[in-house]
Coordinates of C-alpha atoms in Angstrom, one line a residue:
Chain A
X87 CA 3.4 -6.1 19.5
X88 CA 4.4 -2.6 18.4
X89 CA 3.2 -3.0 14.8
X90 CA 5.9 -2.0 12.0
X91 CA 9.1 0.1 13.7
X92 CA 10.4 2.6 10.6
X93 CA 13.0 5.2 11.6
X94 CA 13.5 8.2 11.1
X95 CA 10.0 9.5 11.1
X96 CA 11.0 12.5 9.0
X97 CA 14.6 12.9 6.8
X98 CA 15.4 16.5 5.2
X99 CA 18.6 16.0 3.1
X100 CA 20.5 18.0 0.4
X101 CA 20.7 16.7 -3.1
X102 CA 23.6 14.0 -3.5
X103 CA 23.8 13.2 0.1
X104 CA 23.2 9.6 1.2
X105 CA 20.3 8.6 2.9
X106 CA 19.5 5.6 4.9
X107 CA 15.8 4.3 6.0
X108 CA 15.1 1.7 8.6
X109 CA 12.4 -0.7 8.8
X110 CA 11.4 -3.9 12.4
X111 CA 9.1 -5.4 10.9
X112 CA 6.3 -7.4 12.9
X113 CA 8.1 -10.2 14.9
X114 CA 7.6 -13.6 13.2
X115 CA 6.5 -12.5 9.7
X116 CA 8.5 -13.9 6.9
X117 CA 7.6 -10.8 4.3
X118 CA 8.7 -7.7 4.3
X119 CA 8.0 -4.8 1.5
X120 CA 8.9 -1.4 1.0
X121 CA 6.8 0.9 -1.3
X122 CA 6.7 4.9 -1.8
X123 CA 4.0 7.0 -2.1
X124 CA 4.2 10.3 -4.3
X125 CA 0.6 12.3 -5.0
X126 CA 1.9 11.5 -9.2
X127 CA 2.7 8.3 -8.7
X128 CA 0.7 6.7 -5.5
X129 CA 1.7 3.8 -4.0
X130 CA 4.2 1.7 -5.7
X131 CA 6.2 -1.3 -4.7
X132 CA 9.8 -1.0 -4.8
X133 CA 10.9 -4.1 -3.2
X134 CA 9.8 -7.1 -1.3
X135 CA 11.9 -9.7 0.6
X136 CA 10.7 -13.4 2.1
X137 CA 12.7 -15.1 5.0
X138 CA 15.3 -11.9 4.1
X139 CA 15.9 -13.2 0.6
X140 CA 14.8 -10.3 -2.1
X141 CA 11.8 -12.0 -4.3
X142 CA 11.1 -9.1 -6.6
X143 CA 13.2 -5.8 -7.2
X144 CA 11.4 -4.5 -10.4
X145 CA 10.4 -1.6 -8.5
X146 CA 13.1 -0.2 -7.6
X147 CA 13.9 2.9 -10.0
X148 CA 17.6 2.8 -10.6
X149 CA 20.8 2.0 -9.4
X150 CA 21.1 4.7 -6.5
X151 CA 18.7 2.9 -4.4
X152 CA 19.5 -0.3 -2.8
X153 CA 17.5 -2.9 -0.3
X154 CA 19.0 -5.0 2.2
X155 CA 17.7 -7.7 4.9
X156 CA 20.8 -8.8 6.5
X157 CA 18.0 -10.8 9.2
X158 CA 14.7 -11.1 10.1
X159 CA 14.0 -7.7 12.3
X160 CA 16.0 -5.8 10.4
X161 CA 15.8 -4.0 6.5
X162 CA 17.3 -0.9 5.1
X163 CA 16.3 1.4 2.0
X164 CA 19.5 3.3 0.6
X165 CA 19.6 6.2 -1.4
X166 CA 22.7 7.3 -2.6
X167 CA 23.0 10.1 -4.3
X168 CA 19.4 11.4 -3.4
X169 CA 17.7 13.6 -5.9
X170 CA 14.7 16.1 -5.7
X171 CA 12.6 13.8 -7.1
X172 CA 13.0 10.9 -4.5
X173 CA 11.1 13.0 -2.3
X174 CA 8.3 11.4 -0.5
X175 CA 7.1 8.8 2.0
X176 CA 8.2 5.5 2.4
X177 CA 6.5 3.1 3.9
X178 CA 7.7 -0.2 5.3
X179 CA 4.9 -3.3 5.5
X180 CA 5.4 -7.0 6.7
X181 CA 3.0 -10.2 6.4
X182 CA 2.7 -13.4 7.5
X183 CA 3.1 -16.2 4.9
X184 CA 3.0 -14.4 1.7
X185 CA 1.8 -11.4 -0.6
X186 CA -1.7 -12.8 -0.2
X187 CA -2.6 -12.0 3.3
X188 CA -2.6 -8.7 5.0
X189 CA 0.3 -6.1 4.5
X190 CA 0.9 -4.2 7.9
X191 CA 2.3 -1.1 7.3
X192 CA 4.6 1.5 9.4
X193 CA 4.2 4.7 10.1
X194 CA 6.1 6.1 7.1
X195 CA 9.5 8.2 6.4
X196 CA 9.0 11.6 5.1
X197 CA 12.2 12.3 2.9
X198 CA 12.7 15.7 1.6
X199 CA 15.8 16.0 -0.3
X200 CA 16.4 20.0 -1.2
Chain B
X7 CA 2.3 -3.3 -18.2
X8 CA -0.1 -4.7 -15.5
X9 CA -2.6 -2.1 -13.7
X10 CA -5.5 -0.8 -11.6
X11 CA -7.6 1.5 -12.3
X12 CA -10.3 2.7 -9.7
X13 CA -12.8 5.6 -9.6
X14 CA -14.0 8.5 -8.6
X15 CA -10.8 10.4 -7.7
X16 CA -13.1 12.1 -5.1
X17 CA -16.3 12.0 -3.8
X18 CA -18.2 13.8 -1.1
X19 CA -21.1 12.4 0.3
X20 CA -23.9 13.3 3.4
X21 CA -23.3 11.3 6.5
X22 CA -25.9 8.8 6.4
X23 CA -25.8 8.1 2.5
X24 CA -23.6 5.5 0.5
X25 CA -20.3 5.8 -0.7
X26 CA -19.4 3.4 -3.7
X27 CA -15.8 3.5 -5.0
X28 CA -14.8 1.0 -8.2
X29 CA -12.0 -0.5 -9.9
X30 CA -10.9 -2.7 -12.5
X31 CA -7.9 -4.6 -12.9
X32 CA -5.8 -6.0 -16.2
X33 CA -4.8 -9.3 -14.7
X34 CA -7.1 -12.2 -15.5
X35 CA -4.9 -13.9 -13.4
X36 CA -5.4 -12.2 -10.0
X37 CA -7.1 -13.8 -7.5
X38 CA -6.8 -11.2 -4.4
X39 CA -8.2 -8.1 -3.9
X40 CA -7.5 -5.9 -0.7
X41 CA -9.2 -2.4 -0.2
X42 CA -6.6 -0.2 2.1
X43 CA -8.0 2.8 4.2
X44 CA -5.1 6.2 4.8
X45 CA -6.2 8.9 7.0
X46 CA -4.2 12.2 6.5
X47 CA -0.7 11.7 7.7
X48 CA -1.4 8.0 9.0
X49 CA -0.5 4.5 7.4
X50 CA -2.5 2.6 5.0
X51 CA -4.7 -0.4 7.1
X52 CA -6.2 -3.3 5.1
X53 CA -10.0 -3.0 5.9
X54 CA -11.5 -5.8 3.6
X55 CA -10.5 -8.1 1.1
X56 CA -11.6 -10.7 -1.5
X57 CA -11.0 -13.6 -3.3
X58 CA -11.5 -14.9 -6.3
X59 CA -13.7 -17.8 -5.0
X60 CA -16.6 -15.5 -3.9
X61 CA -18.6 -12.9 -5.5
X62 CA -18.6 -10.8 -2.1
X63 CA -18.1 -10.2 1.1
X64 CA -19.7 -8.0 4.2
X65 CA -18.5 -6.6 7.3
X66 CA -21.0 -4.5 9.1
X67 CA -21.0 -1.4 7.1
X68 CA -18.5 -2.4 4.6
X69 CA -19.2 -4.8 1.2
X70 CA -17.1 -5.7 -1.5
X71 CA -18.7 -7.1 -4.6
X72 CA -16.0 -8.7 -7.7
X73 CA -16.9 -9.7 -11.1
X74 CA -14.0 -11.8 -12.4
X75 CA -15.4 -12.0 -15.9
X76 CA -15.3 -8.1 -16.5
X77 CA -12.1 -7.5 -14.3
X78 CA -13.8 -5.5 -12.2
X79 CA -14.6 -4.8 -8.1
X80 CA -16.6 -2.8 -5.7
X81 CA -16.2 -1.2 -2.4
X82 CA -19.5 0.0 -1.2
X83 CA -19.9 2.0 2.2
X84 CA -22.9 2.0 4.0
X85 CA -24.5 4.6 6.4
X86 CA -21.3 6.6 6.1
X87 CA -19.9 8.5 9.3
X88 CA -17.5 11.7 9.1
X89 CA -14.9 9.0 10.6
X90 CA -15.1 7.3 7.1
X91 CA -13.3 10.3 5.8
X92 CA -10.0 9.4 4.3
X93 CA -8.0 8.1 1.0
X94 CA -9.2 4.6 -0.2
X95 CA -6.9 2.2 -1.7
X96 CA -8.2 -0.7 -4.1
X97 CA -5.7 -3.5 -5.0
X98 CA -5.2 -6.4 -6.9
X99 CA -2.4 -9.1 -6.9
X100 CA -0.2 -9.3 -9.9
X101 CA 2.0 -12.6 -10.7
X102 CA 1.4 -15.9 -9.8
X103 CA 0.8 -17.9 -6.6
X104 CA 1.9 -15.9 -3.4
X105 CA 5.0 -14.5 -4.6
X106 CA 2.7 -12.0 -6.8
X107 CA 2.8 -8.1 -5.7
X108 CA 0.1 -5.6 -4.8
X109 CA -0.9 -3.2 -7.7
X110 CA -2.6 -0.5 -5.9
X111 CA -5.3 2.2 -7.1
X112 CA -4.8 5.4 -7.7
X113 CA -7.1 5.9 -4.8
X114 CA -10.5 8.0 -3.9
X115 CA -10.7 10.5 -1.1
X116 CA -14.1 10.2 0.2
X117 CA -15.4 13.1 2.4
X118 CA -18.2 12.8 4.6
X119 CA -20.7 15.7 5.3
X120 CA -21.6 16.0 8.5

């Protein structure tokens, strides 16, 4: 298996454009999370879906992002506007049969939004 | 609201000595307890984990020790090699069952001395 598939690998936008990031997760795991990691803030969950149904959303900062799992290989992360401050890297992660086994993570988008 | 708190920030040891990284967690609740490993520009990768039902847990060079009654757990490195050099992640579960979510760390970066 290729492990956790996250495109692009690197995003530099200007402020108030809309930016889209892409996330395979693992073939045959039913969890799928997305989380951003700042040096202020770490790593912090913004989202996580099971069977591609979103479970817990209380992460996710405002209104200009949005999550979607329309099936089970495929999630989005959508930014719109972008802002400075949503620079960083976003990983995507997927597990097998819950938030109590191991989290497999991607190799990260870098998002720089000038 | 619910966190983790872990310690040192940083810490810079000889190759050969121990490394010992700690946190504590707010929960009483959480039963799980994953320690994640980032080198520079990579993704985080589970490397141990714990549960509630045991005090600890070894894998060759690698322990984790938990003490539920003072909300508090251990990573502790043994014989540390300059491959051990990276940003380590402590986390604990936070919610009920297996549709909690990962709390992570702020996390240490150890440095090993060749």
């Amino acid at each position: 298996d290729a492990g956790v598939i996250q495109s692009p690998r690197h995003e530099v936008t200007e402020m108030g454009q809309e930016v889209t990031l892409r996330c395979k997760p693992i073939s045959g795991h039913d969890y799928l999370f997305w989380y951003r990691q700042t040096m202020m803030r770490g790593l912090e969950l913004l989202i996580y879906f099971n069977n591609n149904v979103p479970i817990d959303d209380s992460g996710m900062p405002e209104d200009r992002f949005s999550a979607k799992m329309p099936n089970a290989s495929f999630s989005t992360l959508k930014i719109q506007p972008s802002e400075p401050r949503d620079s960083a890297v976003y990983f995507c992660a997927s597990s097998l049969r819950g938030t109590l086994n191991e989290q497999f993570f991607g190799p990260g988008t870098r998002l720089t939004v000038l | 609201g619910e966190n983790v708190e872990q310690h040192p920030s940083t810490l810079s040891v000889q190759e050969g000595d121990s490394a010992v990284i700690k946190c504590t967690y707010s929960d009483s609740a959480s039963n799980y307890f994953p320690w994640y490993k980032q080198e520079l520009g990579k993704r985080p990768q589970l490397i141990i984990d714990i549960r509630s039902n045991v005090g600890e847990k070894k894998d060759q060079r690698i322990a984790v020790t938990l003490n539920k009654t003072a909300k508090h757990f251990s990573l502790h490195i043994t014989e540390t090699q300059p491959e051990d050099s990276a940003v380590y992640f402590c986390a604990a579960i936070v919610g009920s069952g297996n549709t909690g979510k990962l709390i992570f760390g702020q996390g240490t970066t150890l440095q090993v001395k060749p």
